[in-house]
PDB file of C-alpha atoms in Angstrom:
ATOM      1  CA  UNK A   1      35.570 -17.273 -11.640  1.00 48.00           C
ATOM      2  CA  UNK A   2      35.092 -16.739  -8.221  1.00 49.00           C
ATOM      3  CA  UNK A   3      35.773 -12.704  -8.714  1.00 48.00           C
ATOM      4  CA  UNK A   4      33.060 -12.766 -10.941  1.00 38.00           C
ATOM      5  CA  UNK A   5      30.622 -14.889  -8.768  1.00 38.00           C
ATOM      6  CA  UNK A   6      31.906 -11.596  -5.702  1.00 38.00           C
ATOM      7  CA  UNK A   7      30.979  -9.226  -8.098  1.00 42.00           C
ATOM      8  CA  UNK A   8      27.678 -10.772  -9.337  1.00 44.00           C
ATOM      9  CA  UNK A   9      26.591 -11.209  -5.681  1.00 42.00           C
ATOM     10  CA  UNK A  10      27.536  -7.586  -4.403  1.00 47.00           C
ATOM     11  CA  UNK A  11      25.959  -5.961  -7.624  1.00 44.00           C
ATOM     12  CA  UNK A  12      22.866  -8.011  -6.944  1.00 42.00           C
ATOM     13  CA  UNK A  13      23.263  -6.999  -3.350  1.00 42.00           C
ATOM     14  CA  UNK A  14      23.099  -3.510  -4.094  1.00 42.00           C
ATOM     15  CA  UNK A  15      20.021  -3.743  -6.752  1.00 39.00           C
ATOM     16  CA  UNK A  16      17.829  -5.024  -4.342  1.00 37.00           C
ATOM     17  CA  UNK A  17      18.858  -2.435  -1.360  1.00 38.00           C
ATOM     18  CA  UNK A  18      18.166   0.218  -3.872  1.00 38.00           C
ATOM     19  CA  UNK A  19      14.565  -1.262  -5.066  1.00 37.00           C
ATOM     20  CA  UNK A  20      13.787  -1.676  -1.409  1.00 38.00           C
ATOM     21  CA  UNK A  21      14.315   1.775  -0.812  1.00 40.00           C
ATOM     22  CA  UNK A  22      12.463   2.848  -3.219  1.00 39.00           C
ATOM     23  CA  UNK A  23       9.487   0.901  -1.869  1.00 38.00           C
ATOM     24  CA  UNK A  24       8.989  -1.352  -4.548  1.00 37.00           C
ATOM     25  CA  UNK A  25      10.969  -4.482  -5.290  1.00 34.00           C
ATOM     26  CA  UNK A  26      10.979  -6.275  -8.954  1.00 35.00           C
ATOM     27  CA  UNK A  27       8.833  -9.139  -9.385  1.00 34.00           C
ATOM     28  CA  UNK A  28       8.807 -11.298 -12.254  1.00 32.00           C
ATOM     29  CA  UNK A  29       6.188 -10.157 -15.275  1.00 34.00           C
ATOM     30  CA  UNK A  30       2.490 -11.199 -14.498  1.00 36.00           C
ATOM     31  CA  UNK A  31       3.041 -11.607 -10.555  1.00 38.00           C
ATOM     32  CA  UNK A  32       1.638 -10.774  -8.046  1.00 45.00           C
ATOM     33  CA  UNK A  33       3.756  -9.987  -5.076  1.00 54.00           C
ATOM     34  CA  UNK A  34       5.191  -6.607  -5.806  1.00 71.00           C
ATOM     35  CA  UNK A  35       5.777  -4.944  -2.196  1.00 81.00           C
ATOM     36  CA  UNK A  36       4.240  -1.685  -1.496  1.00 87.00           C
ATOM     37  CA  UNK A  37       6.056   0.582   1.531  1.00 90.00           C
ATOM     38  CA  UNK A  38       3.927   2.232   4.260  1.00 91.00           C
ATOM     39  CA  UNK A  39       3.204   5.885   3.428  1.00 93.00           C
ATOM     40  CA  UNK A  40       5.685   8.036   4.317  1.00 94.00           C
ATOM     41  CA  UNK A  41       4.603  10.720   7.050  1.00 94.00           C
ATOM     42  CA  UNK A  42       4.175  13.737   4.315  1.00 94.00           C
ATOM     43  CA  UNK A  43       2.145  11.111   2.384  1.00 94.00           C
ATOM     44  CA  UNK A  44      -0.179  10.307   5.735  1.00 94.00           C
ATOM     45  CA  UNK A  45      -0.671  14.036   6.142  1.00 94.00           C
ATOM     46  CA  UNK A  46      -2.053  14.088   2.740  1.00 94.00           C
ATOM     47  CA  UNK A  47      -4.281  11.101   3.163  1.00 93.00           C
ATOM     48  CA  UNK A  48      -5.990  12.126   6.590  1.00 93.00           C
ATOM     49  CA  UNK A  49      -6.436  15.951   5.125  1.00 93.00           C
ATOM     50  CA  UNK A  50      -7.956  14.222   1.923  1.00 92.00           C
ATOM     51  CA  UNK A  51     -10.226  12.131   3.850  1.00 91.00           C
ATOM     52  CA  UNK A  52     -11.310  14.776   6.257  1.00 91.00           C
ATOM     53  CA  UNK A  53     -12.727  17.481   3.936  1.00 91.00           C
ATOM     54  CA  UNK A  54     -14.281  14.046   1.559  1.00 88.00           C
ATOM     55  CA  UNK A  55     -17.315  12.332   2.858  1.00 82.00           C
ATOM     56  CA  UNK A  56     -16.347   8.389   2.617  1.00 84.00           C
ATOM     57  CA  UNK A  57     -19.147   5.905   3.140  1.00 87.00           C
ATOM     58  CA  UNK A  58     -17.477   2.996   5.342  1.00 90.00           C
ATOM     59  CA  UNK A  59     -17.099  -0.591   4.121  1.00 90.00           C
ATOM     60  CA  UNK A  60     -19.503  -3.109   5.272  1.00 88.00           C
ATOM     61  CA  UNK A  61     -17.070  -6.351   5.555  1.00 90.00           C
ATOM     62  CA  UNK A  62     -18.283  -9.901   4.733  1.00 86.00           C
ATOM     63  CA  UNK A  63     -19.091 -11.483   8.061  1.00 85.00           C
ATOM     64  CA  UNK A  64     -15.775 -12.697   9.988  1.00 80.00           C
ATOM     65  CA  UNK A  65     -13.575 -11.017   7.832  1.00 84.00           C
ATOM     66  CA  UNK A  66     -10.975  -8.069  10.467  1.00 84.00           C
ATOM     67  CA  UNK A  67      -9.108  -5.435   8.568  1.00 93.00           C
ATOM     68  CA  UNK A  68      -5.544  -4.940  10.255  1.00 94.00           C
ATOM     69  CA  UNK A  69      -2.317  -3.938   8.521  1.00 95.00           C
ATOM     70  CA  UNK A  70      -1.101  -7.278   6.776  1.00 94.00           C
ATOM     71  CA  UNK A  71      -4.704  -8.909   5.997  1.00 94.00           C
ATOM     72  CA  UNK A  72      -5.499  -9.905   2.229  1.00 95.00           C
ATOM     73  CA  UNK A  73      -8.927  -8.211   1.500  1.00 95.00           C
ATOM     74  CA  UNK A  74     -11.471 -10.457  -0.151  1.00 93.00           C
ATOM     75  CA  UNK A  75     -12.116  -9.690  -3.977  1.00 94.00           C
ATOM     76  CA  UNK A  76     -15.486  -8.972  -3.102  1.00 92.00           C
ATOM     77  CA  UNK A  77     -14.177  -5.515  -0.858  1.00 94.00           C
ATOM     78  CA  UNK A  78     -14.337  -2.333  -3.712  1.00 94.00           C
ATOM     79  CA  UNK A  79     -10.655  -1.270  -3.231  1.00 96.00           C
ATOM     80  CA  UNK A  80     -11.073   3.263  -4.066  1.00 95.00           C
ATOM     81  CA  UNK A  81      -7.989   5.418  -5.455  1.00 95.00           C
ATOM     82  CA  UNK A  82      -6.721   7.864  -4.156  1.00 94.00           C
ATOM     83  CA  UNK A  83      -7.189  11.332  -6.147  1.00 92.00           C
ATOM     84  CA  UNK A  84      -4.177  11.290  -9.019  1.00 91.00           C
ATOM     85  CA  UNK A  85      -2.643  14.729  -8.434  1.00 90.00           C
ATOM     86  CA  UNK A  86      -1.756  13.130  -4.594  1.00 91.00           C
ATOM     87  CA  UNK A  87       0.660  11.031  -6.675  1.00 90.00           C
ATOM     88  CA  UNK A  88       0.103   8.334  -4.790  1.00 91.00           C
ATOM     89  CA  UNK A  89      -0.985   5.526  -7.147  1.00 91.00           C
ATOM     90  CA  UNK A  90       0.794   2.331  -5.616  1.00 92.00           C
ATOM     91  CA  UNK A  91      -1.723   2.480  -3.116  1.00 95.00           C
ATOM     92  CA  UNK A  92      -5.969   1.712  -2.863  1.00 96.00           C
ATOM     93  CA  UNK A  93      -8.033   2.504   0.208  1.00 95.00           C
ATOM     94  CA  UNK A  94     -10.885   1.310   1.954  1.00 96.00           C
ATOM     95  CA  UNK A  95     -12.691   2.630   4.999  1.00 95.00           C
ATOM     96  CA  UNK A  96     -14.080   1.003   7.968  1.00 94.00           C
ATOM     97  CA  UNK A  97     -15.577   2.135  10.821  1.00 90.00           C
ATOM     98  CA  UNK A  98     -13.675   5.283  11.626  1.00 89.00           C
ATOM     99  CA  UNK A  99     -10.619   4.081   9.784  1.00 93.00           C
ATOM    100  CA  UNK A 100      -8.435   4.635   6.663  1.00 95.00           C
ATOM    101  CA  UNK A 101      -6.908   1.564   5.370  1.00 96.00           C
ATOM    102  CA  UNK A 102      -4.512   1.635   3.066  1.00 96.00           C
ATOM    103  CA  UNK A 103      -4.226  -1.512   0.685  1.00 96.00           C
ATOM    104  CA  UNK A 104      -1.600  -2.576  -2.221  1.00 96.00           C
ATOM    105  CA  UNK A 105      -3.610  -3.324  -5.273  1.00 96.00           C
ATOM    106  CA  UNK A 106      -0.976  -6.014  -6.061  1.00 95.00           C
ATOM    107  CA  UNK A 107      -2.152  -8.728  -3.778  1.00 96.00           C
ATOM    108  CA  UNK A 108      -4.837  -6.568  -1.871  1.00 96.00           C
ATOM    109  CA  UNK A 109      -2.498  -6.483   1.455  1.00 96.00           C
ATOM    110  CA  UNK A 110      -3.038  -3.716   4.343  1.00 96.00           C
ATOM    111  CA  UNK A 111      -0.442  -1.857   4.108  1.00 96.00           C
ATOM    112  CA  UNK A 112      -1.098   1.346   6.479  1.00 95.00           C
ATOM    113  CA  UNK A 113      -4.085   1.971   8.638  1.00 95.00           C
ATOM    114  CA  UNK A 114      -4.962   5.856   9.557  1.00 93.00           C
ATOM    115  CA  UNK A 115      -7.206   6.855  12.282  1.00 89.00           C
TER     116      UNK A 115
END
């Protein structure tokens, strides 16, 4: 029993390292959680060259509402997608002021911030 409780807990072990590096982790059906890695620095390349030759009108945020990597965005904040051949489809993005913020669509969480 106890060999199969080992072998339960290292297979589990090495599920969840694997998820994690591939940026996402599982999360039961419906929820809401699912964690979104940073963009890699190829990805940010992409992003800030995308952004640069595509006019973006800035976000006007609700009154005492800061944008930082971390903060839940208010429902009310139209989250844009990125282009689809970038590939990059786990991700959302806002702009404000002369930044890029990158947001999961999950649970609406700053994930990145480009300047």
């Amino acid at each position: 029993m106890k060999k199969l409780l080992l072998a339960s807990a290292i297979a589990l072990a090495s599920a969840t390292s694997a998820f994690a590096q591939a940026g996402t982790l599982p999360t039961a059906p419906g929820a809401n959680s699912a964690v979104v890695a940073p963009p890699t620095a190829q990805q940010q390349t992409m992003i800030r060259d995308y952004w640069r030759r595509t006019p973006h009108a800035a976000v006007q945020m609700p009154n005492g509402v800061n944008v930082s990597t971390g903060d839940t965005l208010p429902d009310s904040v139209e989250l844009r997608p990125l282009p689809n051949d970038m590939g990059m489809t786990e991700y959302r993005y806002i702009v404000v002021g002369q930044n890029l913020y990158l947001v999961n669509p999950a649970n609406r969480r700053v994930v990145h911030v480009i300047q």
